């Protein structure tokens, strides 16, 4: 029990990262009913965009206080451009096609982005060192790094800004209308193509924020990082209620805490020592998803709705 506050903090931080990525999945699905399985790779390209700014654009010796905003800008530009390009050239032509077609396209785009980064980015097939924020702070029995502070502040600011944008802005209300009924929204004068592009762009930006936080926290990135993180984020989106932006963050936090606590404490339960530790964390995360979907198929904050034709 002495380590419980630290484990809860670790889970909250990990869940915040999952939640930032999951918002991209849930916004796109809420508007166009598309599972963008390439979103994990958009997260990955955001990390390499930030890395490029640090190693190839900024002069040597640039302090991290100045480097981090510029790295975020570089990562966001790359991630947003790829997300918007994917919508325009890969998904939009298939918008009227059967749902299996864009799903297969998303998987193909995911693999293509991995291979492009692996083949064209220097030494991307290895774990590339990423500048870190390693200064630690003790808050009671909890130890956190500057990278953790960046992550939690970024998650709070991004969620607050998104909530205000969706609720208060004209574009945000148009997004809600498009998500509810795109045909009627278009008849009312809303440019649904523009709204869909904005949804992809916001998802790409949030993925870039999470990617920078990942690199600063763990100190390395590689071209395979998007697969598992994307899968976990998709799990968080389903757990919270796919299509609900608040559910995406809640699902991420629940998943992160459950994964962390399972890794730390399962092997202390009599007879369960073979199922504990970090090697089993992914298993318990997906077990949680299965349990929640059995009890509440629509997710924690999702609502039962009729399937849209």
Short mmCIF file of C-alpha atoms in Angstrom, two decimals:
data_model
loop_
_atom_site.label_atom_id
_atom_site.label_comp_id
_atom_site.label_asym_id
_atom_site.label_seq_id
_atom_site.Cartn_x
_atom_site.Cartn_y
_atom_site.Cartn_z
CA UNK A 1 0.00 0.00 0.00
CA UNK A 2 2.96 2.32 0.45
CA UNK A 3 3.45 2.33 -3.32
CA UNK A 4 -0.22 2.86 -4.19
CA UNK A 5 -0.05 6.69 -4.60
CA UNK A 6 2.91 6.30 -6.97
CA UNK A 7 1.15 3.60 -8.98
CA UNK A 8 -2.02 5.71 -9.23
CA UNK A 9 0.06 8.65 -10.45
CA UNK A 10 1.77 6.42 -13.02
CA UNK A 11 -1.60 5.14 -14.20
CA UNK A 12 -3.04 8.65 -14.47
CA UNK A 13 -0.09 9.78 -16.57
CA UNK A 14 -0.21 6.75 -18.84
CA UNK A 15 -3.97 7.08 -19.17
CA UNK A 16 -3.68 10.76 -20.08
CA UNK A 17 -1.40 9.77 -22.96
CA UNK A 18 -3.86 7.10 -24.11
CA UNK A 19 -6.70 9.61 -23.85
CA UNK A 20 -4.97 12.23 -26.00
CA UNK A 21 -4.51 9.69 -28.79
CA UNK A 22 -7.99 8.21 -28.30
CA UNK A 23 -9.64 11.58 -28.97
CA UNK A 24 -8.48 11.31 -32.59
CA UNK A 25 -10.21 7.96 -32.98
CA UNK A 26 -13.42 9.06 -31.32
CA UNK A 27 -13.80 12.41 -33.14
CA UNK A 28 -13.38 10.82 -36.57
CA UNK A 29 -15.72 7.95 -35.73
CA UNK A 30 -18.31 10.29 -34.25
CA UNK A 31 -18.53 12.28 -37.49
CA UNK A 32 -17.90 9.82 -40.35
CA UNK A 33 -18.33 6.43 -38.64
CA UNK A 34 -14.76 5.49 -39.61
CA UNK A 35 -12.19 3.69 -37.47
CA UNK A 36 -8.94 5.32 -38.56
CA UNK A 37 -6.51 2.52 -37.79
CA UNK A 38 -3.69 4.65 -39.22
CA UNK A 39 -4.05 7.05 -36.28
CA UNK A 40 -1.38 5.22 -34.29
CA UNK A 41 1.07 5.89 -37.11
CA UNK A 42 0.03 9.55 -37.20
CA UNK A 43 1.06 9.59 -33.53
CA UNK A 44 4.38 8.00 -34.55
CA UNK A 45 5.07 10.53 -37.31
CA UNK A 46 4.38 13.33 -34.84
CA UNK A 47 7.16 11.96 -32.64
CA UNK A 48 9.60 11.86 -35.56
CA UNK A 49 8.57 15.36 -36.61
CA UNK A 50 9.45 16.64 -33.14
CA UNK A 51 12.71 14.65 -33.21
CA UNK A 52 13.61 16.19 -36.58
CA UNK A 53 13.19 19.70 -35.22
CA UNK A 54 15.46 18.96 -32.26
CA UNK A 55 18.31 17.20 -34.06
CA UNK A 56 18.26 18.76 -37.52
CA UNK A 57 16.80 22.26 -37.20
CA UNK A 58 17.55 23.66 -33.74
CA UNK A 59 21.17 24.65 -33.03
CA UNK A 60 23.16 22.54 -30.59
CA UNK A 61 22.76 23.54 -26.98
CA UNK A 62 19.23 24.93 -27.33
CA UNK A 63 17.70 24.85 -23.84
CA UNK A 64 14.76 22.50 -23.47
CA UNK A 65 12.48 25.33 -22.33
CA UNK A 66 12.84 26.83 -25.81
CA UNK A 67 13.12 23.52 -27.66
CA UNK A 68 9.91 21.88 -26.40
CA UNK A 69 7.45 24.43 -27.92
CA UNK A 70 9.30 24.29 -31.25
CA UNK A 71 9.36 20.49 -31.16
CA UNK A 72 5.63 20.49 -30.49
CA UNK A 73 5.11 22.82 -33.44
CA UNK A 74 7.17 20.59 -35.74
CA UNK A 75 5.46 17.40 -34.59
CA UNK A 76 2.02 19.00 -34.90
CA UNK A 77 2.69 20.22 -38.44
CA UNK A 78 3.78 16.75 -39.56
CA UNK A 79 0.94 14.89 -37.81
CA UNK A 80 -1.78 17.31 -38.94
CA UNK A 81 -0.58 17.31 -42.56
CA UNK A 82 -0.54 13.51 -42.68
CA UNK A 83 -3.96 13.26 -41.00
CA UNK A 84 -5.51 15.79 -43.38
CA UNK A 85 -3.79 14.19 -46.37
CA UNK A 86 -5.08 10.77 -45.35
CA UNK A 87 -8.63 12.13 -45.17
CA UNK A 88 -8.40 13.89 -48.52
CA UNK A 89 -6.68 11.23 -50.61
CA UNK A 90 -7.39 7.91 -48.84
CA UNK A 91 -10.75 8.19 -47.07
CA UNK A 92 -12.80 10.81 -48.89
CA UNK A 93 -12.91 8.90 -52.20
CA UNK A 94 -14.27 5.89 -50.28
CA UNK A 95 -16.86 7.75 -48.24
CA UNK A 96 -19.78 6.17 -50.05
CA UNK A 97 -18.17 2.74 -50.28
CA UNK A 98 -19.01 -0.25 -48.06
CA UNK A 99 -17.47 0.12 -44.60
CA UNK A 100 -14.94 -2.64 -45.19
CA UNK A 101 -13.18 -0.62 -47.92
CA UNK A 102 -12.04 2.35 -45.75
CA UNK A 103 -11.16 -0.07 -42.94
CA UNK A 104 -8.78 -2.00 -45.21
CA UNK A 105 -7.46 1.30 -46.56
CA UNK A 106 -6.71 2.47 -43.01
CA UNK A 107 -4.74 -0.69 -42.27
CA UNK A 108 -2.81 -0.32 -45.54
CA UNK A 109 -2.06 3.33 -44.80
CA UNK A 110 -0.83 2.34 -41.34
CA UNK A 111 1.65 -0.15 -42.79
CA UNK A 112 2.71 2.29 -45.50
CA UNK A 113 3.51 5.04 -42.97
CA UNK A 114 5.57 2.60 -40.91
CA UNK A 115 7.60 1.54 -43.93
CA UNK A 116 8.12 5.09 -45.17
CA UNK A 117 9.54 6.17 -41.81
CA UNK A 118 11.61 2.98 -41.46
CA UNK A 119 13.17 3.33 -44.91
CA UNK A 120 13.69 7.06 -45.20
CA UNK A 121 14.34 8.32 -41.66
CA UNK A 122 17.96 7.77 -40.52
CA UNK A 123 18.21 4.73 -38.23
CA UNK A 124 14.45 4.69 -37.62
CA UNK A 125 14.54 0.89 -37.45
CA UNK A 126 16.32 1.26 -34.12
CA UNK A 127 15.16 3.02 -30.98
CA UNK A 128 16.14 6.63 -31.59
CA UNK A 129 17.22 8.61 -28.54
CA UNK A 130 14.82 11.44 -27.73
CA UNK A 131 15.70 14.44 -25.54
CA UNK A 132 14.12 14.01 -22.13
CA UNK A 133 12.89 16.12 -19.23
CA UNK A 134 14.33 14.02 -16.44
CA UNK A 135 14.39 16.41 -13.47
CA UNK A 136 12.40 14.75 -10.69
CA UNK A 137 10.15 16.24 -8.03
CA UNK A 138 8.85 14.62 -4.85
CA UNK A 139 5.27 15.34 -3.87
CA UNK A 140 4.72 13.40 -0.68
CA UNK A 141 5.36 9.77 -1.57
CA UNK A 142 4.96 10.41 -5.31
CA UNK A 143 7.91 11.11 -7.59
CA UNK A 144 7.27 12.73 -10.96
CA UNK A 145 9.48 14.11 -13.72
CA UNK A 146 9.26 17.35 -15.63
CA UNK A 147 8.06 15.22 -18.57
CA UNK A 148 5.13 14.05 -16.43
CA UNK A 149 4.25 17.63 -15.56
CA UNK A 150 4.29 18.51 -19.25
CA UNK A 151 2.03 15.54 -20.03
CA UNK A 152 -0.61 16.22 -17.40
CA UNK A 153 -0.67 19.99 -18.10
CA UNK A 154 -0.94 19.36 -21.85
CA UNK A 155 -3.79 16.88 -21.35
CA UNK A 156 -5.75 19.27 -19.13
CA UNK A 157 -5.22 22.26 -21.44
CA UNK A 158 -6.07 20.30 -24.58
CA UNK A 159 -9.25 18.84 -23.08
CA UNK A 160 -10.39 22.21 -21.73
CA UNK A 161 -9.69 23.93 -25.05
CA UNK A 162 -11.50 21.20 -27.00
CA UNK A 163 -14.53 21.32 -24.70
CA UNK A 164 -14.79 25.11 -25.10
CA UNK A 165 -14.29 24.84 -28.86
CA UNK A 166 -16.97 22.19 -29.33
CA UNK A 167 -19.52 23.86 -27.05
CA UNK A 168 -19.00 27.56 -27.77
CA UNK A 169 -17.65 28.03 -31.29
CA UNK A 170 -19.67 28.06 -34.50
CA UNK A 171 -17.42 25.36 -35.96
CA UNK A 172 -17.82 23.23 -32.85
CA UNK A 173 -21.60 23.39 -33.09
CA UNK A 174 -21.31 22.49 -36.77
CA UNK A 175 -19.25 19.45 -35.77
CA UNK A 176 -22.00 18.37 -33.37
CA UNK A 177 -24.62 18.81 -36.07
CA UNK A 178 -22.55 16.85 -38.60
CA UNK A 179 -22.01 14.05 -36.11
CA UNK A 180 -25.75 13.87 -35.41
CA UNK A 181 -26.94 13.92 -39.04
CA UNK A 182 -24.47 14.84 -41.82
CA UNK A 183 -27.10 14.97 -44.58
CA UNK A 184 -29.34 17.38 -42.70
CA UNK A 185 -26.31 19.43 -41.64
CA UNK A 186 -25.31 19.79 -45.27
CA UNK A 187 -28.84 20.89 -46.22
CA UNK A 188 -28.60 23.56 -43.51
CA UNK A 189 -25.52 25.04 -45.18
CA UNK A 190 -22.74 23.31 -43.23
CA UNK A 191 -19.70 22.34 -45.30
CA UNK A 192 -19.37 18.79 -44.01
CA UNK A 193 -16.11 18.17 -45.90
CA UNK A 194 -14.54 21.08 -44.03
CA UNK A 195 -15.86 19.80 -40.71
CA UNK A 196 -14.42 16.34 -41.35
CA UNK A 197 -11.02 17.83 -42.24
CA UNK A 198 -11.06 19.83 -38.98
CA UNK A 199 -11.85 16.66 -37.01
CA UNK A 200 -8.88 14.88 -38.59
CA UNK A 201 -6.65 17.90 -37.95
CA UNK A 202 -7.61 18.12 -34.28
CA UNK A 203 -6.99 14.39 -33.87
CA UNK A 204 -3.58 14.78 -35.51
CA UNK A 205 -2.66 17.68 -33.22
CA UNK A 206 -3.64 15.76 -30.10
CA UNK A 207 -1.63 12.76 -31.34
CA UNK A 208 1.40 15.02 -31.79
CA UNK A 209 1.05 16.33 -28.22
CA UNK A 210 0.92 12.75 -26.94
CA UNK A 211 3.90 11.79 -29.13
CA UNK A 212 6.06 14.59 -27.75
CA UNK A 213 5.03 13.65 -24.20
CA UNK A 214 5.91 10.00 -24.95
CA UNK A 215 9.37 10.92 -26.22
CA UNK A 216 10.11 13.27 -23.34
CA UNK A 217 8.95 10.69 -20.80
CA UNK A 218 10.54 7.50 -22.16
CA UNK A 219 13.60 8.96 -23.91
CA UNK A 220 13.31 7.09 -27.21
CA UNK A 221 11.05 6.57 -30.21
CA UNK A 222 10.91 4.06 -33.07
CA UNK A 223 8.81 3.43 -36.14
CA UNK A 224 6.83 0.63 -34.43
CA UNK A 225 5.69 2.74 -31.48
CA UNK A 226 2.38 3.69 -33.09
CA UNK A 227 1.00 0.17 -33.38
CA UNK A 228 0.61 -0.73 -29.72
CA UNK A 229 -0.09 2.82 -28.54
CA UNK A 230 -2.72 3.17 -31.25
CA UNK A 231 -4.30 -0.13 -30.28
CA UNK A 232 -4.39 0.90 -26.61
CA UNK A 233 -5.85 4.28 -27.52
CA UNK A 234 -8.54 2.64 -29.64
CA UNK A 235 -9.29 0.40 -26.66
CA UNK A 236 -9.59 3.51 -24.48
CA UNK A 237 -11.97 5.11 -26.98
CA UNK A 238 -14.20 2.01 -27.04
CA UNK A 239 -13.98 1.70 -23.26
CA UNK A 240 -15.12 5.28 -22.73
CA UNK A 241 -17.75 5.18 -25.47
CA UNK A 242 -16.64 5.57 -29.08
CA UNK A 243 -17.78 8.94 -30.41
CA UNK A 244 -17.70 10.67 -27.00
CA UNK A 245 -14.67 12.94 -26.54
CA UNK A 246 -14.97 12.98 -22.76
CA UNK A 247 -15.40 9.23 -22.77
CA UNK A 248 -12.14 8.91 -24.73
CA UNK A 249 -10.17 10.64 -21.99
CA UNK A 250 -12.04 8.81 -19.22
CA UNK A 251 -11.43 5.49 -20.97
CA UNK A 252 -7.75 6.32 -21.30
CA UNK A 253 -7.40 7.16 -17.61
CA UNK A 254 -9.30 4.03 -16.53
CA UNK A 255 -7.21 1.87 -18.85
CA UNK A 256 -3.93 3.42 -17.71
CA UNK A 257 -4.71 3.02 -14.01
CA UNK A 258 -5.98 -0.55 -14.46
CA UNK A 259 -2.91 -1.51 -16.46
CA UNK A 260 -0.53 0.01 -13.91
CA UNK A 261 -2.24 -1.49 -10.87
CA UNK A 262 -2.47 -4.92 -12.51
CA UNK A 263 1.24 -4.84 -13.34
CA UNK A 264 2.15 -3.86 -9.77
CA UNK A 265 -0.21 -5.96 -7.67
CA UNK A 266 -1.57 -9.00 -9.52
CA UNK A 267 1.47 -11.13 -8.67
CA UNK A 268 0.89 -10.40 -4.94
CA UNK A 269 -2.43 -12.27 -5.04
CA UNK A 270 -2.00 -15.89 -3.90
CA UNK A 271 -1.86 -18.21 -6.87
CA UNK A 272 -1.57 -15.33 -9.39
CA UNK A 273 2.20 -14.81 -9.38
CA UNK A 274 2.47 -16.20 -12.90
CA UNK A 275 0.10 -13.54 -14.24
CA UNK A 276 1.64 -10.39 -12.82
CA UNK A 277 4.39 -8.00 -13.83
CA UNK A 278 4.87 -5.80 -16.85
CA UNK A 279 4.73 -8.66 -19.34
CA UNK A 280 1.03 -9.20 -18.51
CA UNK A 281 -0.12 -5.58 -18.47
CA UNK A 282 -1.51 -5.70 -22.00
CA UNK A 283 -3.45 -8.87 -21.22
CA UNK A 284 -5.17 -7.31 -18.22
CA UNK A 285 -5.90 -4.11 -20.16
CA UNK A 286 -7.81 -6.04 -22.81
CA UNK A 287 -9.50 -8.22 -20.18
CA UNK A 288 -10.86 -5.00 -18.68
CA UNK A 289 -12.17 -3.98 -22.09
CA UNK A 290 -13.94 -7.32 -22.53
CA UNK A 291 -15.55 -7.08 -19.09
CA UNK A 292 -16.79 -3.52 -19.67
CA UNK A 293 -18.20 -4.39 -23.10
CA UNK A 294 -19.99 -7.41 -21.68
CA UNK A 295 -21.60 -5.31 -18.95
CA UNK A 296 -22.03 -2.04 -20.90
CA UNK A 297 -21.47 -2.54 -24.64
CA UNK A 298 -21.77 1.17 -25.45
CA UNK A 299 -18.85 2.05 -23.16
CA UNK A 300 -18.70 4.06 -19.96
CA UNK A 301 -20.12 7.32 -21.36
CA UNK A 302 -21.61 6.04 -24.60
CA UNK A 303 -25.29 5.98 -25.41
CA UNK A 304 -27.28 3.36 -27.24
CA UNK A 305 -28.12 4.75 -30.67
CA UNK A 306 -29.61 3.26 -33.79
CA UNK A 307 -27.09 2.24 -36.44
CA UNK A 308 -26.84 4.96 -39.08
CA UNK A 309 -27.48 3.77 -42.63
#
